[in-house]
mmCIF file of N, CA and C in Angstrom:
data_model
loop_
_atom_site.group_PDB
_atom_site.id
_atom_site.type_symbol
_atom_site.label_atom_id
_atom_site.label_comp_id
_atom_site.label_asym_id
_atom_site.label_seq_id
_atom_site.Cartn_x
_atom_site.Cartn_y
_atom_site.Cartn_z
ATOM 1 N N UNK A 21 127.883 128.216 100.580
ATOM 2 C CA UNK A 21 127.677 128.068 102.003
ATOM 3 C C UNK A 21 128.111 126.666 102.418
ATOM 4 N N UNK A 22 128.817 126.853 103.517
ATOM 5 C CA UNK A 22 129.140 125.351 104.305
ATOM 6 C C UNK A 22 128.672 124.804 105.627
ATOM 7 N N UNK A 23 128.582 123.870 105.404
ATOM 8 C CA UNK A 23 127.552 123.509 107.074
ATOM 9 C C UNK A 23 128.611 122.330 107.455
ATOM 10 N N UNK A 24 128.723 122.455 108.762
ATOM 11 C CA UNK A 24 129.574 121.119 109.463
ATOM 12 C C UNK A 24 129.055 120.743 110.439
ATOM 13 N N UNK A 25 128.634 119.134 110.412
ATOM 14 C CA UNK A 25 128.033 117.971 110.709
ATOM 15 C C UNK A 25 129.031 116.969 111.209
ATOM 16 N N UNK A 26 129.208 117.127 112.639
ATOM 17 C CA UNK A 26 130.042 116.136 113.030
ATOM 18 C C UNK A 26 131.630 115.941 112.800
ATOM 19 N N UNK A 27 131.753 117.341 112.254
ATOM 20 C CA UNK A 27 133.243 117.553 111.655
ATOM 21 C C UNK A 27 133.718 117.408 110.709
ATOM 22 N N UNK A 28 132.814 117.158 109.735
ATOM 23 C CA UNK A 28 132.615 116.819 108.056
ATOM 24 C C UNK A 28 132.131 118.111 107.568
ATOM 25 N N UNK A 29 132.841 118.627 106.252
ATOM 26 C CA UNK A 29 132.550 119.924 105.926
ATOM 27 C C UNK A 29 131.291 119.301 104.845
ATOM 28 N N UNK A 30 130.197 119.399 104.312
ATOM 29 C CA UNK A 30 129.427 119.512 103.291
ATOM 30 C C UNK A 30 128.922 120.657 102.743
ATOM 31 N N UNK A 31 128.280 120.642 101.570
ATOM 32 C CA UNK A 31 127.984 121.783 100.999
ATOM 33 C C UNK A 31 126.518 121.798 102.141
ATOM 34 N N UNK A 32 125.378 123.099 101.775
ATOM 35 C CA UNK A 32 124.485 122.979 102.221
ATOM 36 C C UNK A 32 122.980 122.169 101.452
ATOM 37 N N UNK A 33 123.794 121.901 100.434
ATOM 38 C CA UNK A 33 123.045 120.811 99.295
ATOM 39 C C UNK A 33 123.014 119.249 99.671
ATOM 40 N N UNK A 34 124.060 119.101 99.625
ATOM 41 C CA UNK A 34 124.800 117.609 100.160
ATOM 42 C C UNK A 34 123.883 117.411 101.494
ATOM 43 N N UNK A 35 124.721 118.499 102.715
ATOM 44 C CA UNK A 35 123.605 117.939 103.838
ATOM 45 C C UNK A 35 122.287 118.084 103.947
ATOM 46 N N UNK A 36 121.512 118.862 102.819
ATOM 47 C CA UNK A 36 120.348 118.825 103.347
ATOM 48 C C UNK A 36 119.375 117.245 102.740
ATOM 49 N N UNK A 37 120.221 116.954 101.522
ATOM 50 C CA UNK A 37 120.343 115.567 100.652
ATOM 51 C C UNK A 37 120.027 114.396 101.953
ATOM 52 N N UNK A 38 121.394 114.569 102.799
ATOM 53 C CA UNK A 38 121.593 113.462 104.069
ATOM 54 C C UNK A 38 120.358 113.512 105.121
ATOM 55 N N UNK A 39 119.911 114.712 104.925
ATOM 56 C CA UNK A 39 118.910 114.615 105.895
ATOM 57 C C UNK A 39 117.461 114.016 105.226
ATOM 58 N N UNK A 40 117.381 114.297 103.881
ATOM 59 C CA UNK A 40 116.132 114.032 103.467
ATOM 60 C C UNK A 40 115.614 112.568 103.401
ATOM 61 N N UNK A 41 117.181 111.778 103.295
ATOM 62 C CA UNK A 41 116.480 110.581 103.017
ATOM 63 C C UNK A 41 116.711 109.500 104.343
ATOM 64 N N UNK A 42 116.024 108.951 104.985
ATOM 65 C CA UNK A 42 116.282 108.521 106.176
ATOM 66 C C UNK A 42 117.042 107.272 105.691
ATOM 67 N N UNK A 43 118.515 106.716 106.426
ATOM 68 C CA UNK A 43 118.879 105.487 106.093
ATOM 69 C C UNK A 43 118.341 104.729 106.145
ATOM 70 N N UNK A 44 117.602 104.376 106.889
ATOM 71 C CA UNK A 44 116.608 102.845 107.241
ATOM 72 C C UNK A 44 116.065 102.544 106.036
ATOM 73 N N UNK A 45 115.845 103.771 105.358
ATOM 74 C CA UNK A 45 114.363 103.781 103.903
ATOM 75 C C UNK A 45 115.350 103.679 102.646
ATOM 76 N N UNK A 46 116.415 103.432 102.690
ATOM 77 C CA UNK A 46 116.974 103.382 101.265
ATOM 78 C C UNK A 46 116.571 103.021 100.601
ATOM 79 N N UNK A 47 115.875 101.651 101.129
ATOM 80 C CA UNK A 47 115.331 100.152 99.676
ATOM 81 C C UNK A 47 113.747 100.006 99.906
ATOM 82 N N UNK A 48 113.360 101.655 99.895
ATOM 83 C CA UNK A 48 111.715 101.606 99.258
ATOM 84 C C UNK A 48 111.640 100.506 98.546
ATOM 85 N N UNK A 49 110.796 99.745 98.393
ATOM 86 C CA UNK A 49 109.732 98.962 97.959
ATOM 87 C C UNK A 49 110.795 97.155 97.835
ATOM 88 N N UNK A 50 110.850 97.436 99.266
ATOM 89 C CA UNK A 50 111.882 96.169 99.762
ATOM 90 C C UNK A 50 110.555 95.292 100.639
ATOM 91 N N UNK A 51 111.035 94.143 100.777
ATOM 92 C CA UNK A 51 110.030 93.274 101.318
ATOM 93 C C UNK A 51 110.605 93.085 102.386
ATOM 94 N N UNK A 52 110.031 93.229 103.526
ATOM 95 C CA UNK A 52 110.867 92.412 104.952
ATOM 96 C C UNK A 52 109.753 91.437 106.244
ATOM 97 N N UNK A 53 110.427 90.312 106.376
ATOM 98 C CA UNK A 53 109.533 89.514 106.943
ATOM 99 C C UNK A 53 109.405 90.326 108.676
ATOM 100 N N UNK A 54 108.706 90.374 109.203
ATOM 101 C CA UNK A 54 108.391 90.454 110.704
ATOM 102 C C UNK A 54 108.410 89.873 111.683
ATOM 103 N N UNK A 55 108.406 89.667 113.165
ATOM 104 C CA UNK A 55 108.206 88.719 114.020
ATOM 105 C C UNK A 55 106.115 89.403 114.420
ATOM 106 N N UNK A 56 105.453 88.578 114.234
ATOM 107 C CA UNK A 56 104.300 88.868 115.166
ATOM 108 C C UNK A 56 104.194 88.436 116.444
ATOM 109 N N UNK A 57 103.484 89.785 116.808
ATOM 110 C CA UNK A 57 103.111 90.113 118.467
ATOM 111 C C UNK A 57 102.310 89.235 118.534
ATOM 112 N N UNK A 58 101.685 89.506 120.303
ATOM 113 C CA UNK A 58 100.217 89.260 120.935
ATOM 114 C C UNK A 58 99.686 90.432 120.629
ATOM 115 N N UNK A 59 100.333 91.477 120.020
ATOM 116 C CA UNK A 59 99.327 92.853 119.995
ATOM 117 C C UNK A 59 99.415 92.933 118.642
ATOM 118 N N UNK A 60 99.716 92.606 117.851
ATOM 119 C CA UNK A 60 99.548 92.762 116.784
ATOM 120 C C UNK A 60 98.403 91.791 116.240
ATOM 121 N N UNK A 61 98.477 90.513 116.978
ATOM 122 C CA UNK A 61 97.602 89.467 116.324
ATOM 123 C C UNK A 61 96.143 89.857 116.883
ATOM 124 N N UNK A 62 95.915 90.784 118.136
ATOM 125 C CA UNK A 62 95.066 91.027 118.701
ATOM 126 C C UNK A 62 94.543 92.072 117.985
ATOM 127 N N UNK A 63 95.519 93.276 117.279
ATOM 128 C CA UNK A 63 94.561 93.981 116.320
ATOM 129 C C UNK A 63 94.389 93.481 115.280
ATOM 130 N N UNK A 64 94.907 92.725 114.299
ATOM 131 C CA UNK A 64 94.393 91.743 113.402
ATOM 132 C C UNK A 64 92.493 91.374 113.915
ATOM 133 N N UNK A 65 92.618 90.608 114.616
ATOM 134 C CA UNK A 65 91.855 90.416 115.349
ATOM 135 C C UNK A 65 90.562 91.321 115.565
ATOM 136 N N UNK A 66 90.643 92.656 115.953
ATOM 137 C CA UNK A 66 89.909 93.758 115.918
ATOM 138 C C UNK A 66 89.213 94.326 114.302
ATOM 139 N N UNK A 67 90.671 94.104 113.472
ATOM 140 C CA UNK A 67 89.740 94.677 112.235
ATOM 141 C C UNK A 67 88.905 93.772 111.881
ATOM 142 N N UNK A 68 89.385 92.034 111.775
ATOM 143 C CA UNK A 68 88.638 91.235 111.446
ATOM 144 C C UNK A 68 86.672 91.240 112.443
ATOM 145 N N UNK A 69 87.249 91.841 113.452
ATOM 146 C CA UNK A 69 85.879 91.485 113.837
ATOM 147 C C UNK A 69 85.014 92.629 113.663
ATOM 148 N N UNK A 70 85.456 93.968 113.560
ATOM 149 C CA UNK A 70 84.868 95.288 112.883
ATOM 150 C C UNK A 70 83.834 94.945 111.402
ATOM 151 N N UNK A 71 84.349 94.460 110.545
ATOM 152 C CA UNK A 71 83.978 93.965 109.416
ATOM 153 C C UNK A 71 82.608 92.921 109.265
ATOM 154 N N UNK A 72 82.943 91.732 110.851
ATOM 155 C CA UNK A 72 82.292 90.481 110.549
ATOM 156 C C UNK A 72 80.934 90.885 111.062
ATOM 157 N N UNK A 73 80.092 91.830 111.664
ATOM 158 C CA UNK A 73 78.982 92.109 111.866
ATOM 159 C C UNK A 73 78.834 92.337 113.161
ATOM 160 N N UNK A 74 77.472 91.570 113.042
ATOM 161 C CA UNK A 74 76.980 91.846 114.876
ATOM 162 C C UNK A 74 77.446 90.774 115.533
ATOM 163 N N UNK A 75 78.611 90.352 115.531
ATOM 164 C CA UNK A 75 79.110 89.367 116.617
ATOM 165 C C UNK A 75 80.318 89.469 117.867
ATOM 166 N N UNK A 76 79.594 89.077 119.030
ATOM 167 C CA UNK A 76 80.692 89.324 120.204
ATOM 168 C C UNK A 76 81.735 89.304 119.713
ATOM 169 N N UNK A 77 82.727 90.312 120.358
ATOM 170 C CA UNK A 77 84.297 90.151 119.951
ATOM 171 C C UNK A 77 84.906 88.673 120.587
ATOM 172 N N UNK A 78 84.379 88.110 121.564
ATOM 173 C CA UNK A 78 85.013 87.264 122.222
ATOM 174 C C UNK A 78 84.906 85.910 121.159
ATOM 175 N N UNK A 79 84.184 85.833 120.173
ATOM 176 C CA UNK A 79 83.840 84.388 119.502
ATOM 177 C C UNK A 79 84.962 84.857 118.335
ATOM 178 N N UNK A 80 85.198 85.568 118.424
ATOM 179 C CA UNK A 80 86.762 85.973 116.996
ATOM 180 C C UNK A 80 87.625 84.306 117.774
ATOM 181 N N UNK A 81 88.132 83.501 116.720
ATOM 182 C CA UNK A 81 88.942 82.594 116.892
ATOM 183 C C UNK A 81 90.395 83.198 115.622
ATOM 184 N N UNK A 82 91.561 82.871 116.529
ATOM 185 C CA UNK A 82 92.684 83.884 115.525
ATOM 186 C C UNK A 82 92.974 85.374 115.519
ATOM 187 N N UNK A 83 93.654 85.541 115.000
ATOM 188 C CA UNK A 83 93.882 84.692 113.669
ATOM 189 C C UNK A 83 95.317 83.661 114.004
ATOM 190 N N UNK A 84 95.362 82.741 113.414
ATOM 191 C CA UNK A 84 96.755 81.931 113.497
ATOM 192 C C UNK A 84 97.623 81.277 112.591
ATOM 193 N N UNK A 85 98.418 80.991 112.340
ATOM 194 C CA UNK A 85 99.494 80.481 110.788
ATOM 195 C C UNK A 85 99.462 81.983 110.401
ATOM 196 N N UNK A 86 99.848 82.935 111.003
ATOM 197 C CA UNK A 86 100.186 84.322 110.301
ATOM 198 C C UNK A 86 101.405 84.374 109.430
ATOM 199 N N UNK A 87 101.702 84.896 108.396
ATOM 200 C CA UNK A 87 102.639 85.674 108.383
ATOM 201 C C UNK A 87 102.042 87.519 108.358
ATOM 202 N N UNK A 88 103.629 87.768 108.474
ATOM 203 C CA UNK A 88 103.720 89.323 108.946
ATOM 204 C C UNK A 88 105.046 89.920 108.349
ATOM 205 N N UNK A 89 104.792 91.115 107.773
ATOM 206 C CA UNK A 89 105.761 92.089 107.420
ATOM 207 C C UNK A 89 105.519 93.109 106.674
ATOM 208 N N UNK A 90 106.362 94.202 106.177
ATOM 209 C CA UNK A 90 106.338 95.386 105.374
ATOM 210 C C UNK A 90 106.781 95.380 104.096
ATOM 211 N N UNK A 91 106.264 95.996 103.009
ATOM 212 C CA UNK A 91 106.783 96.768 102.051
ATOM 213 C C UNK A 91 107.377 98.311 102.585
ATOM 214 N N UNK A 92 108.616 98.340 102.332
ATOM 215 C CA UNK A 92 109.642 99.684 103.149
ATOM 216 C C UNK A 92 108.833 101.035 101.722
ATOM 217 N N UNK A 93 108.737 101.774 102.455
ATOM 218 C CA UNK A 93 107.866 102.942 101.729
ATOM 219 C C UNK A 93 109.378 103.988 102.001
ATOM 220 N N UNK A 94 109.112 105.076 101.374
ATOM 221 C CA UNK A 94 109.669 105.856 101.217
ATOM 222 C C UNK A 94 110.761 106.428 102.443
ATOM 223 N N UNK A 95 109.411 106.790 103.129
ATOM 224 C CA UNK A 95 109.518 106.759 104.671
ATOM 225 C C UNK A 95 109.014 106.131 105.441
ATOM 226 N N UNK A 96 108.915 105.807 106.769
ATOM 227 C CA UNK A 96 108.075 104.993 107.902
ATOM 228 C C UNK A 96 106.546 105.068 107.587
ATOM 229 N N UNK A 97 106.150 106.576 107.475
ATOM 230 C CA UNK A 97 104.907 106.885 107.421
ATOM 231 C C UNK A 97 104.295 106.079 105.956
ATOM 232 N N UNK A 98 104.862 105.907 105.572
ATOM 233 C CA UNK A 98 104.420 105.305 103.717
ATOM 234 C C UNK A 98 104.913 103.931 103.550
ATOM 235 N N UNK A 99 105.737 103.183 104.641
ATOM 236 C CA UNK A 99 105.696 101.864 104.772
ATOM 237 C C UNK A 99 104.179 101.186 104.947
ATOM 238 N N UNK A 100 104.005 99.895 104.331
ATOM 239 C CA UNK A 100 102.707 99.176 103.907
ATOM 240 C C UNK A 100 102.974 97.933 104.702
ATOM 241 N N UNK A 101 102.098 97.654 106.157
ATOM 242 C CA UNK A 101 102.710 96.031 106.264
ATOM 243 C C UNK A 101 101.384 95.510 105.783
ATOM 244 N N UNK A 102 101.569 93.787 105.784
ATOM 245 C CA UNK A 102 101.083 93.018 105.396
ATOM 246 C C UNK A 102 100.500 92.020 106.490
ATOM 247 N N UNK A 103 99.327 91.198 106.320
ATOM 248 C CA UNK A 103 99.287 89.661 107.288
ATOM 249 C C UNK A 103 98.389 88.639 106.461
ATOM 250 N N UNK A 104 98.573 87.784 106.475
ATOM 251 C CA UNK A 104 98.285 86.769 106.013
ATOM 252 C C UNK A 104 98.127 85.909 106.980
ATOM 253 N N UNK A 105 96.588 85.033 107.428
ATOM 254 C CA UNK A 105 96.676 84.003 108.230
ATOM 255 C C UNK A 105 95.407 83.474 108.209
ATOM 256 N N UNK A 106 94.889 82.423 109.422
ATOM 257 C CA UNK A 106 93.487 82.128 109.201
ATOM 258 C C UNK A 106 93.069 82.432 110.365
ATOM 259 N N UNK A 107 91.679 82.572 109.797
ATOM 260 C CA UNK A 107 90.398 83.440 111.421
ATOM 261 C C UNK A 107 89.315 83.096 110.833
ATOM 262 N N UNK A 108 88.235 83.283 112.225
ATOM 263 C CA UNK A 108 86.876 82.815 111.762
ATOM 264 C C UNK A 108 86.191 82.787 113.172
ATOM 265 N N UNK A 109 84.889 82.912 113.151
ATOM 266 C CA UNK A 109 84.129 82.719 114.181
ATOM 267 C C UNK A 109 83.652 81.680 114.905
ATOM 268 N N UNK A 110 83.849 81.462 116.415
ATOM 269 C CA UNK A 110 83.567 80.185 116.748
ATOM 270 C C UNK A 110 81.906 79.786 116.730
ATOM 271 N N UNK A 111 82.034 78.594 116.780
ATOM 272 C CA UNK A 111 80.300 78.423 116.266
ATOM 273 C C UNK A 111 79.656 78.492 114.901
ATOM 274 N N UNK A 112 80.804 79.144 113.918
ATOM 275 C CA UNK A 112 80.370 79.470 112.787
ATOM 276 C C UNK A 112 81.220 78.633 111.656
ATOM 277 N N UNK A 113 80.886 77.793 111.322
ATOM 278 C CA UNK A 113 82.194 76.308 110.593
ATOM 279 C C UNK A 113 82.325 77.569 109.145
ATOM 280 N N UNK A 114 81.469 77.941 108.507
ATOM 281 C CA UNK A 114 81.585 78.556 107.262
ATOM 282 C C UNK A 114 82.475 79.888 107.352
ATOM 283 N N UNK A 115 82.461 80.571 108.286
ATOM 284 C CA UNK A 115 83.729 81.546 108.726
ATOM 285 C C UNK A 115 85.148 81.364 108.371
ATOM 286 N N UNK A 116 85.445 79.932 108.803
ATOM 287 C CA UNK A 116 86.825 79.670 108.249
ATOM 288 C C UNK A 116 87.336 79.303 106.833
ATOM 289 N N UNK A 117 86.380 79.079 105.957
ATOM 290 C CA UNK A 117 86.233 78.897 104.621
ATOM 291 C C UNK A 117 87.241 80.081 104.109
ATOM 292 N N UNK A 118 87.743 79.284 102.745
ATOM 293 C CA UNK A 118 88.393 79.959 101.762
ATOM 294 C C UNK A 118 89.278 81.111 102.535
ATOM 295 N N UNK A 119 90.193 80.680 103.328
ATOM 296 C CA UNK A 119 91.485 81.796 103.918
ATOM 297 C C UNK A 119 92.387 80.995 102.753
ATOM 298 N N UNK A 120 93.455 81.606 103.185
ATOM 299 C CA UNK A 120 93.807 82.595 104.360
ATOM 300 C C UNK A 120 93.525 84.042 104.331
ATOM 301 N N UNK A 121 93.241 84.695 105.175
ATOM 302 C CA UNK A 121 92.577 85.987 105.268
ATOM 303 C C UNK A 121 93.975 87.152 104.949
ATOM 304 N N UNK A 122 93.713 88.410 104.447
ATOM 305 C CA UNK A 122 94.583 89.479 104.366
ATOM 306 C C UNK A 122 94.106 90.711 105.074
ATOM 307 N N UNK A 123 95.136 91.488 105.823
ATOM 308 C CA UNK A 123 95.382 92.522 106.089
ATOM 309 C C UNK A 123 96.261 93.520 106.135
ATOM 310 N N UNK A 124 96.183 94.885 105.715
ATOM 311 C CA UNK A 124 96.648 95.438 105.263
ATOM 312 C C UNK A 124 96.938 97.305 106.339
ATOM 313 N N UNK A 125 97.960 97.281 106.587
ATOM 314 C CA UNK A 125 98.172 99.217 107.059
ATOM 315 C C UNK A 125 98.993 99.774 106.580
ATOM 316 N N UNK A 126 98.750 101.156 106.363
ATOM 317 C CA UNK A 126 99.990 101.816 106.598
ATOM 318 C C UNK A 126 100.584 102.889 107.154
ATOM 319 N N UNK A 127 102.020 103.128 107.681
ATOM 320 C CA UNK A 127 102.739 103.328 108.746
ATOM 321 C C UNK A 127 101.944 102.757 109.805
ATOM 322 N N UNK A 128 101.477 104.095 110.897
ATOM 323 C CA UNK A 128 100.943 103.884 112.046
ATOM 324 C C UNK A 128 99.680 103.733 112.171
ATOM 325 N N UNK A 129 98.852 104.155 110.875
ATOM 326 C CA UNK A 129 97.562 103.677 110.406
ATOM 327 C C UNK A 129 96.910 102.253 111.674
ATOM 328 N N UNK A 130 95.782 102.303 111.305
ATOM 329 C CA UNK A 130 95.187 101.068 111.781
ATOM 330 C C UNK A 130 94.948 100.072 110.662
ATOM 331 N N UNK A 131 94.532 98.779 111.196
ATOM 332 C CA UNK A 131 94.988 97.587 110.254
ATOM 333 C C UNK A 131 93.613 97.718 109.645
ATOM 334 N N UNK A 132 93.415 97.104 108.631
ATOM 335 C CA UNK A 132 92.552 96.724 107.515
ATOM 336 C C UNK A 132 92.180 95.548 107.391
ATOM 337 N N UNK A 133 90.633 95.014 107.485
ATOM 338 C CA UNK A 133 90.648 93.449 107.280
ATOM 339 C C UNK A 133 90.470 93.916 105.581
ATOM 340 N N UNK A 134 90.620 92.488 104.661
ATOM 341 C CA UNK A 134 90.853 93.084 103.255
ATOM 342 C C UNK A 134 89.786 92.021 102.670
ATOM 343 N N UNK A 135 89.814 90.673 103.550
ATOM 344 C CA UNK A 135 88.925 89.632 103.229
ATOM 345 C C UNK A 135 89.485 88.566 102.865
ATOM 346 N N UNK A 136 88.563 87.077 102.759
ATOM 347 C CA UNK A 136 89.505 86.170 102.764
ATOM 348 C C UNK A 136 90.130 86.103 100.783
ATOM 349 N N UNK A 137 91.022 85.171 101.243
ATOM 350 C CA UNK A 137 91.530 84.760 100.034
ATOM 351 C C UNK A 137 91.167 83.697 98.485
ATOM 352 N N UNK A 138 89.762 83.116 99.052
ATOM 353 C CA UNK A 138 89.665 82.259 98.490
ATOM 354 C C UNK A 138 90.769 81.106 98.201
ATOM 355 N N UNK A 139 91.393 81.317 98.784
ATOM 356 C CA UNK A 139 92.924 79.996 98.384
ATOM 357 C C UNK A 139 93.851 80.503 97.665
ATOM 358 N N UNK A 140 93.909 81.790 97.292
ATOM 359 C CA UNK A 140 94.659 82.588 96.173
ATOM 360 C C UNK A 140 94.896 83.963 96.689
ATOM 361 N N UNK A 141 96.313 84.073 97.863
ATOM 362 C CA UNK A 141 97.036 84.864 98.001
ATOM 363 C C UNK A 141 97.153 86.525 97.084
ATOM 364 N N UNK A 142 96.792 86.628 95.898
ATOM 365 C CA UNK A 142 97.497 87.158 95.091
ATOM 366 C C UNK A 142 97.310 88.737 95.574
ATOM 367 N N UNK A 143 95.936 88.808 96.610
ATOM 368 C CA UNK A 143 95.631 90.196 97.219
ATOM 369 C C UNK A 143 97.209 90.990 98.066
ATOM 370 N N UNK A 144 97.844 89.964 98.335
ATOM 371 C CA UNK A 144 99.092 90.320 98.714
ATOM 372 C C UNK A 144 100.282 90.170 97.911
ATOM 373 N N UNK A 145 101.182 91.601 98.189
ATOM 374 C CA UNK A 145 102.285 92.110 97.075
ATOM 375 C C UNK A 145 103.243 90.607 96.996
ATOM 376 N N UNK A 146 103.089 90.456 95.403
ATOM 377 C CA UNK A 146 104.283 89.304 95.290
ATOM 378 C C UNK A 146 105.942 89.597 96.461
ATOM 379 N N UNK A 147 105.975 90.774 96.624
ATOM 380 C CA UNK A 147 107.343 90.146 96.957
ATOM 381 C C UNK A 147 107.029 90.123 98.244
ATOM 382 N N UNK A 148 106.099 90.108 99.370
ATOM 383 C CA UNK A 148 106.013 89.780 100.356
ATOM 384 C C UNK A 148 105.538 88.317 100.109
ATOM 385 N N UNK A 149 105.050 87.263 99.374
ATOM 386 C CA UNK A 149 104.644 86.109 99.010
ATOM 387 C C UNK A 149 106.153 85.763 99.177
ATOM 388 N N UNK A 150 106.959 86.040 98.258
ATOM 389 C CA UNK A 150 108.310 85.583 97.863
ATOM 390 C C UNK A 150 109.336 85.334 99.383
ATOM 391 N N UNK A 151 109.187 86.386 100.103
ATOM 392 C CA UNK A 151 109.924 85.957 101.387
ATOM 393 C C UNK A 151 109.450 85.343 102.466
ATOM 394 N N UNK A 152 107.621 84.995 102.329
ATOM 395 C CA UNK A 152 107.052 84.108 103.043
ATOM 396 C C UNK A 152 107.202 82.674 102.424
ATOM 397 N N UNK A 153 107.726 82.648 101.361
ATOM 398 C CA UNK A 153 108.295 81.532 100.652
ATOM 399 C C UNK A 153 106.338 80.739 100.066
ATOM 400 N N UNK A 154 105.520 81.710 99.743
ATOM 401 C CA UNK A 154 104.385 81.145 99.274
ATOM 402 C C UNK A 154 104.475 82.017 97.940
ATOM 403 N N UNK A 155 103.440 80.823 97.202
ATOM 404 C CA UNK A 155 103.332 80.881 95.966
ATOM 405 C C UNK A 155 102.119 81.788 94.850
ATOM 406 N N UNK A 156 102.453 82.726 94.639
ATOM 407 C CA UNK A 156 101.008 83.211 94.112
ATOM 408 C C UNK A 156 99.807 82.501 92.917
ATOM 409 N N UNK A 157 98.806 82.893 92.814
ATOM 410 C CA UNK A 157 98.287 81.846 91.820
ATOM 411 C C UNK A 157 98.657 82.333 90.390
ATOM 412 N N UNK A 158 98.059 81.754 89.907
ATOM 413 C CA UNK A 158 98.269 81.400 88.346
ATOM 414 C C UNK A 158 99.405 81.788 87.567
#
Protein backbone atom coordinates (compact mmCIF):
# COMPACT_ATOMS: atom_id res chain seq x y z
CA UNK A 1 0.00 0.00 0.00
CA UNK A 2 1.03 3.61 -0.83
CA UNK A 3 0.05 6.77 0.79
CA UNK A 4 1.01 10.30 -0.68
CA UNK A 5 1.89 13.10 1.60
CA UNK A 6 2.49 16.23 -0.04
CA UNK A 7 3.51 14.55 -3.25
CA UNK A 8 6.00 12.18 -1.81
CA UNK A 9 5.10 8.57 -2.44
CA UNK A 10 5.85 6.52 1.04
CA UNK A 11 5.13 3.20 2.00
CA UNK A 12 2.26 3.09 4.63
CA UNK A 13 5.05 2.06 7.19
CA UNK A 14 7.41 4.90 6.50
CA UNK A 15 4.49 7.43 6.87
CA UNK A 16 2.97 6.21 9.67
CA UNK A 17 6.90 6.17 11.23
CA UNK A 18 6.75 10.24 10.20
CA UNK A 19 3.84 10.70 11.99
CA UNK A 20 4.72 8.94 15.17
CA UNK A 21 7.54 10.79 16.09
CA UNK A 22 6.98 14.51 16.43
CA UNK A 23 10.11 16.58 15.06
CA UNK A 24 10.43 18.93 17.86
CA UNK A 25 10.99 15.57 20.19
CA UNK A 26 13.84 14.01 18.35
CA UNK A 27 16.47 14.66 21.23
CA UNK A 28 14.38 13.11 24.16
CA UNK A 29 16.31 13.60 27.11
CA UNK A 30 17.95 16.93 25.75
CA UNK A 31 18.35 19.79 28.18
CA UNK A 32 17.04 23.22 27.08
CA UNK A 33 17.37 26.46 28.95
CA UNK A 34 13.99 28.68 29.06
CA UNK A 35 13.11 32.31 29.25
CA UNK A 36 10.87 32.77 32.63
CA UNK A 37 7.55 34.43 32.75
CA UNK A 38 5.57 36.62 35.30
CA UNK A 39 3.30 33.56 35.08
CA UNK A 40 5.41 31.15 35.44
CA UNK A 41 7.29 32.70 38.43
CA UNK A 42 3.81 33.33 39.86
CA UNK A 43 3.01 29.59 39.73
CA UNK A 44 6.30 28.73 41.14
CA UNK A 45 5.11 30.85 43.60
CA UNK A 46 1.71 29.02 44.18
CA UNK A 47 3.25 25.58 44.65
CA UNK A 48 5.75 27.03 46.97
CA UNK A 49 3.10 28.49 49.04
CA UNK A 50 0.64 25.27 48.85
CA UNK A 51 3.37 23.34 50.71
CA UNK A 52 4.50 26.26 53.25
CA UNK A 53 1.34 25.97 55.55
CA UNK A 54 -1.05 28.28 56.98
CA UNK A 55 0.40 31.37 55.55
CA UNK A 56 -1.18 34.31 53.49
CA UNK A 57 -0.28 33.91 49.92
CA UNK A 58 0.61 37.54 49.84
CA UNK A 59 3.86 37.15 52.36
CA UNK A 60 5.36 34.47 49.54
CA UNK A 61 8.59 36.70 48.67
CA UNK A 62 9.89 35.16 45.01
CA UNK A 63 10.90 33.32 43.94
CA UNK A 64 13.99 35.18 42.23
CA UNK A 65 17.67 34.23 40.64
CA UNK A 66 15.53 31.50 38.79
CA UNK A 67 16.65 29.38 36.39
CA UNK A 68 14.14 27.62 34.06
CA UNK A 69 13.89 24.88 31.50
CA UNK A 70 13.04 21.28 30.20
CA UNK A 71 14.26 17.88 29.89
CA UNK A 72 12.59 17.15 26.07
CA UNK A 73 10.53 13.85 26.86
CA UNK A 74 9.46 11.78 24.29
CA UNK A 75 6.66 13.87 23.54
CA UNK A 76 5.39 17.35 24.93
CA UNK A 77 3.20 15.51 27.31
CA UNK A 78 6.39 13.60 28.92
CA UNK A 79 8.63 16.69 28.72
CA UNK A 80 9.94 17.45 32.54
CA UNK A 81 10.71 21.24 33.19
CA UNK A 82 12.76 22.32 35.86
CA UNK A 83 13.30 25.74 38.34
CA UNK A 84 15.74 26.48 40.45
CA UNK A 85 15.73 29.80 42.50
CA UNK A 86 15.28 31.45 45.92
CA UNK A 87 11.87 32.07 47.97
CA UNK A 88 10.81 32.42 51.38
CA UNK A 89 8.39 34.11 53.55
CA UNK A 90 8.40 37.63 54.49
CA UNK A 91 8.73 38.08 58.19
CA UNK A 92 10.15 34.74 58.36
CA UNK A 93 14.37 35.19 58.11
CA UNK A 94 14.61 31.15 58.48
CA UNK A 95 12.40 30.59 55.24
CA UNK A 96 15.15 31.67 53.08
CA UNK A 97 17.69 29.30 54.50
CA UNK A 98 19.49 26.61 52.63
CA UNK A 99 18.01 27.40 48.78
CA UNK A 100 18.03 27.44 46.29
CA UNK A 101 14.65 25.90 46.13
CA UNK A 102 13.49 23.18 43.25
CA UNK A 103 10.59 22.67 41.19
CA UNK A 104 9.52 20.31 39.18
CA UNK A 105 6.33 19.46 36.19
CA UNK A 106 5.45 17.63 33.71
CA UNK A 107 4.09 18.58 30.29
CA UNK A 108 1.02 20.62 31.21
CA UNK A 109 0.93 19.19 34.69
CA UNK A 110 1.05 21.69 37.53
CA UNK A 111 4.35 22.68 39.15
CA UNK A 112 5.74 20.89 42.16
CA UNK A 113 7.48 22.60 45.06
CA UNK A 114 10.27 19.73 45.68
CA UNK A 115 12.00 21.72 48.63
CA UNK A 116 14.93 23.58 49.34
CA UNK A 117 18.32 22.53 48.40
CA UNK A 118 20.34 22.75 51.23
CA UNK A 119 23.19 24.37 48.99
CA UNK A 120 23.36 21.19 46.88
CA UNK A 121 21.51 21.38 43.61
CA UNK A 122 21.85 17.73 42.90
CA UNK A 123 17.74 17.30 43.25
CA UNK A 124 18.00 18.68 39.75
CA UNK A 125 18.92 16.57 36.46
CA UNK A 126 22.71 17.13 35.86
CA UNK A 127 22.23 18.15 32.46
CA UNK A 128 19.92 20.89 33.24
CA UNK A 129 22.81 22.04 35.97
CA UNK A 130 25.23 21.80 32.95
CA UNK A 131 23.40 24.43 30.73
CA UNK A 132 22.63 26.63 33.73
CA UNK A 133 26.36 26.50 33.85
CA UNK A 134 26.04 25.34 37.84
CA UNK A 135 27.86 22.86 39.46
CA UNK A 136 26.51 19.76 41.14
CA UNK A 137 27.87 18.61 44.51
CA UNK A 138 30.30 16.20 45.26
Amino acid sequence: MTTVILGTSLTADVAFAARAVPAAHNAAGKAVNLKLTETIRRRLADAYWRKSGNVDRSKVDGPSSVYYGKIKGATPAKDVYWALGQIGIKGDPISYQDGPHVWRKRGKGAWSYLGDTGGCPDRVPRAMLKIWHLSPCG
